[in-house]
PDB file of C-alpha atoms in Angstrom:
ATOM      1  CA  MET A  24      87.702 104.301 121.502  1.00  0.00           C
ATOM      2  CA  ILE A  25      84.598 103.281 119.600  1.00  0.00           C
ATOM      3  CA  PRO A  26      81.458 105.162 120.684  1.00  0.00           C
ATOM      4  CA  PHE A  27      78.695 102.910 121.961  1.00  0.00           C
ATOM      5  CA  ASP A  28      74.988 103.536 122.133  1.00  0.00           C
ATOM      6  CA  GLU A  29      71.851 101.395 122.294  1.00  0.00           C
ATOM      7  CA  THR A  30      71.315 101.472 118.524  1.00  0.00           C
ATOM      8  CA  CYS A  31      74.550  99.635 117.853  1.00  0.00           C
ATOM      9  CA  ALA A  32      74.200  96.999 120.579  1.00  0.00           C
ATOM     10  CA  ASN A  33      73.751  94.178 118.066  1.00  0.00           C
ATOM     11  CA  GLU A  34      76.610  95.422 115.927  1.00  0.00           C
ATOM     12  CA  GLN A  35      78.813  95.632 119.019  1.00  0.00           C
ATOM     13  CA  LYS A  36      78.102  91.965 119.808  1.00  0.00           C
ATOM     14  CA  GLU A  37      79.290  91.084 116.329  1.00  0.00           C
ATOM     15  CA  PHE A  38      82.335  93.367 116.517  1.00  0.00           C
ATOM     16  CA  SER A  39      84.963  91.308 114.788  1.00  0.00           C
ATOM     17  CA  LYS A  40      88.167  90.174 116.402  1.00  0.00           C
ATOM     18  CA  LYS A  41      89.935  91.705 113.414  1.00  0.00           C
ATOM     19  CA  GLY A  42      88.542  95.127 114.299  1.00  0.00           C
ATOM     20  CA  LEU A  43      89.575  94.733 117.927  1.00  0.00           C
ATOM     21  CA  ILE A  44      93.076  93.647 117.000  1.00  0.00           C
ATOM     22  CA  HIS A  45      93.440  96.597 114.603  1.00  0.00           C
ATOM     23  CA  GLN A  46      92.271  98.906 117.401  1.00  0.00           C
ATOM     24  CA  LEU A  47      95.012  97.479 119.619  1.00  0.00           C
ATOM     25  CA  GLY A  48      97.727  98.449 117.135  1.00  0.00           C
ATOM     26  CA  VAL A  49      98.500  95.146 115.438  1.00  0.00           C
ATOM     27  CA  ASP A  50      97.421  93.688 112.137  1.00  0.00           C
ATOM     28  CA  ALA A  51      95.882  90.224 112.033  1.00  0.00           C
ATOM     29  CA  ASP A  52      95.666  88.003 108.990  1.00  0.00           C
ATOM     30  CA  LEU A  53      92.155  86.628 109.482  1.00  0.00           C
ATOM     31  CA  ALA A  54      91.440  85.564 105.905  1.00  0.00           C
ATOM     32  CA  ASN A  55      91.150  81.894 106.850  1.00  0.00           C
ATOM     33  CA  GLN A  56      89.177  81.144 110.020  1.00  0.00           C
ATOM     34  CA  GLU A  57      89.644  77.352 110.002  1.00  0.00           C
ATOM     35  CA  ASP A  58      90.558  75.932 113.408  1.00  0.00           C
ATOM     36  CA  ASN A  59      93.765  74.362 112.121  1.00  0.00           C
ATOM     37  CA  VAL A  60      95.126  77.684 110.821  1.00  0.00           C
ATOM     38  CA  MET A  61      97.284  79.626 113.247  1.00  0.00           C
ATOM     39  CA  GLU A  62      96.413  83.287 113.839  1.00  0.00           C
ATOM     40  CA  VAL A  63      99.086  85.679 112.482  1.00  0.00           C
ATOM     41  CA  LEU A  64      99.706  88.940 114.352  1.00  0.00           C
ATOM     42  CA  LYS A  65     101.863  91.401 112.431  1.00  0.00           C
ATOM     43  CA  VAL A  66     103.838  93.782 114.631  1.00  0.00           C
ATOM     44  CA  SER A  67     105.467  97.050 113.594  1.00  0.00           C
ATOM     45  CA  ALA A  68     108.111  99.148 115.324  1.00  0.00           C
ATOM     46  CA  LYS A  69     105.317 101.527 116.378  1.00  0.00           C
ATOM     47  CA  SER A  70     103.142  98.807 117.963  1.00  0.00           C
ATOM     48  CA  ASN A  71     102.481  99.138 121.686  1.00  0.00           C
ATOM     49  CA  PRO A  72     103.856  95.928 123.277  1.00  0.00           C
ATOM     50  CA  ASN A  73     101.148  95.925 125.974  1.00  0.00           C
ATOM     51  CA  SER A  74      98.425  96.080 123.327  1.00  0.00           C
ATOM     52  CA  VAL A  75     100.062  93.369 121.253  1.00  0.00           C
ATOM     53  CA  ALA A  76     100.444  91.236 124.397  1.00  0.00           C
ATOM     54  CA  GLY A  77      96.740  91.595 125.163  1.00  0.00           C
ATOM     55  CA  ALA A  78      95.788  90.578 121.628  1.00  0.00           C
ATOM     56  CA  LEU A  79      98.273  87.698 121.752  1.00  0.00           C
ATOM     57  CA  ALA A  80      96.959  86.440 125.099  1.00  0.00           C
ATOM     58  CA  GLY A  81      93.394  86.581 123.778  1.00  0.00           C
ATOM     59  CA  VAL A  82      94.247  84.641 120.630  1.00  0.00           C
ATOM     60  CA  ILE A  83      96.171  82.028 122.622  1.00  0.00           C
ATOM     61  CA  ARG A  84      93.279  81.546 125.044  1.00  0.00           C
ATOM     62  CA  GLU A  85      90.826  81.265 122.160  1.00  0.00           C
ATOM     63  CA  ARG A  86      92.802  79.258 119.610  1.00  0.00           C
ATOM     64  CA  GLY A  87      95.640  77.663 121.590  1.00  0.00           C
ATOM     65  CA  GLY A  88      98.510  79.341 119.758  1.00  0.00           C
ATOM     66  CA  ALA A  89      99.511  82.232 117.528  1.00  0.00           C
ATOM     67  CA  GLU A  90     102.190  83.394 115.149  1.00  0.00           C
ATOM     68  CA  VAL A  91     103.767  86.826 115.557  1.00  0.00           C
ATOM     69  CA  GLN A  92     105.515  88.304 112.507  1.00  0.00           C
ATOM     70  CA  ALA A  93     107.883  91.263 112.450  1.00  0.00           C
ATOM     71  CA  ILE A  94     110.204  92.866 109.915  1.00  0.00           C
ATOM     72  CA  GLY A  95     113.123  94.983 111.123  1.00  0.00           C
ATOM     73  CA  ALA A  96     114.927  95.415 114.403  1.00  0.00           C
ATOM     74  CA  GLY A  97     112.380  97.786 115.961  1.00  0.00           C
ATOM     75  CA  ALA A  98     109.433  95.558 115.133  1.00  0.00           C
ATOM     76  CA  ILE A  99     111.243  92.458 116.405  1.00  0.00           C
ATOM     77  CA  ASN A 100     112.053  94.289 119.631  1.00  0.00           C
ATOM     78  CA  GLN A 101     108.364  95.159 120.158  1.00  0.00           C
ATOM     79  CA  ALA A 102     107.319  91.588 119.325  1.00  0.00           C
ATOM     80  CA  VAL A 103     109.741  90.052 121.844  1.00  0.00           C
ATOM     81  CA  LYS A 104     108.559  92.454 124.553  1.00  0.00           C
ATOM     82  CA  ALA A 105     104.940  91.570 123.719  1.00  0.00           C
ATOM     83  CA  VAL A 106     105.605  87.839 124.087  1.00  0.00           C
ATOM     84  CA  ALA A 107     107.259  88.412 127.479  1.00  0.00           C
ATOM     85  CA  ILE A 108     104.316  90.530 128.649  1.00  0.00           C
ATOM     86  CA  ALA A 109     101.775  88.003 127.316  1.00  0.00           C
ATOM     87  CA  ARG A 110     103.461  85.266 129.371  1.00  0.00           C
ATOM     88  CA  GLY A 111     102.575  87.259 132.460  1.00  0.00           C
ATOM     89  CA  PHE A 112      98.993  87.757 131.276  1.00  0.00           C
ATOM     90  CA  VAL A 113      98.281  84.026 130.829  1.00  0.00           C
ATOM     91  CA  ALA A 114     100.425  82.642 133.682  1.00  0.00           C
ATOM     92  CA  PRO A 115      97.663  83.028 136.330  1.00  0.00           C
ATOM     93  CA  SER A 116      95.457  80.703 134.273  1.00  0.00           C
ATOM     94  CA  GLY A 117      98.169  78.018 134.355  1.00  0.00           C
ATOM     95  CA  LEU A 118      99.625  78.558 130.875  1.00  0.00           C
ATOM     96  CA  ASP A 119     103.387  78.671 130.362  1.00  0.00           C
ATOM     97  CA  LEU A 120     104.086  80.169 126.942  1.00  0.00           C
ATOM     98  CA  VAL A 121     107.025  79.224 124.775  1.00  0.00           C
ATOM     99  CA  CYS A 122     108.232  80.988 121.659  1.00  0.00           C
ATOM    100  CA  ILE A 123     109.791  79.332 118.592  1.00  0.00           C
ATOM    101  CA  PRO A 124     111.585  81.804 116.287  1.00  0.00           C
ATOM    102  CA  ALA A 125     111.991  81.204 112.559  1.00  0.00           C
ATOM    103  CA  PHE A 126     112.455  83.072 109.298  1.00  0.00           C
ATOM    104  CA  VAL A 127     109.577  83.453 106.852  1.00  0.00           C
ATOM    105  CA  ASP A 128     109.441  85.014 103.383  1.00  0.00           C
ATOM    106  CA  VAL A 129     106.551  87.440 102.951  1.00  0.00           C
ATOM    107  CA  THR A 130     105.364  89.486  99.977  1.00  0.00           C
ATOM    108  CA  ILE A 131     104.619  93.148 100.663  1.00  0.00           C
ATOM    109  CA  ASP A 132     103.435  95.311  97.769  1.00  0.00           C
ATOM    110  CA  GLY A 133     104.767  92.733  95.314  1.00  0.00           C
ATOM    111  CA  GLU A 134     108.195  92.731  96.955  1.00  0.00           C
ATOM    112  CA  GLU A 135     109.626  89.667  98.700  1.00  0.00           C
ATOM    113  CA  ARG A 136     110.915  90.385 102.229  1.00  0.00           C
ATOM    114  CA  THR A 137     112.294  88.195 104.996  1.00  0.00           C
ATOM    115  CA  ALA A 138     110.503  88.437 108.319  1.00  0.00           C
ATOM    116  CA  ILE A 139     111.022  86.842 111.696  1.00  0.00           C
ATOM    117  CA  LYS A 140     108.095  84.795 112.954  1.00  0.00           C
ATOM    118  CA  PHE A 141     107.571  83.674 116.507  1.00  0.00           C
ATOM    119  CA  ILE A 142     105.287  80.706 117.021  1.00  0.00           C
ATOM    120  CA  VAL A 143     103.825  81.235 120.486  1.00  0.00           C
ATOM    121  CA  GLN A 144     102.045  78.358 122.227  1.00  0.00           C
ATOM    122  CA  PRO A 145     101.596  76.859 125.669  1.00  0.00           C
ATOM    123  CA  ARG A 146     104.290  74.453 126.860  1.00  0.00           C
TER     124      ARG A 146
END
């Protein structure tokens, strides 16, 4: 939890979404903030699916869709659980989420790896 006092009120207002998403236990690729670029949430095997689901629901409400990336069975398991939980988070507001799985090649520390990506968007 980030401590809050009156001296950091302005900084708190400008607290970046990237910082919030990192606090929730996922990594977000926020290098390009253009509206036509889909937000990428990177999930690990240690990610809390409820936290990822909250971040995912927030990104979907704000931007209309998101991409969830995971490498390895444990990370994919957490990502799938997060998508299922996020469906429940946004359902009361009339959104029905769908998930499109695909493979994607990513470079990590100069090494090419194959990840699973889930494009998550309202139906």
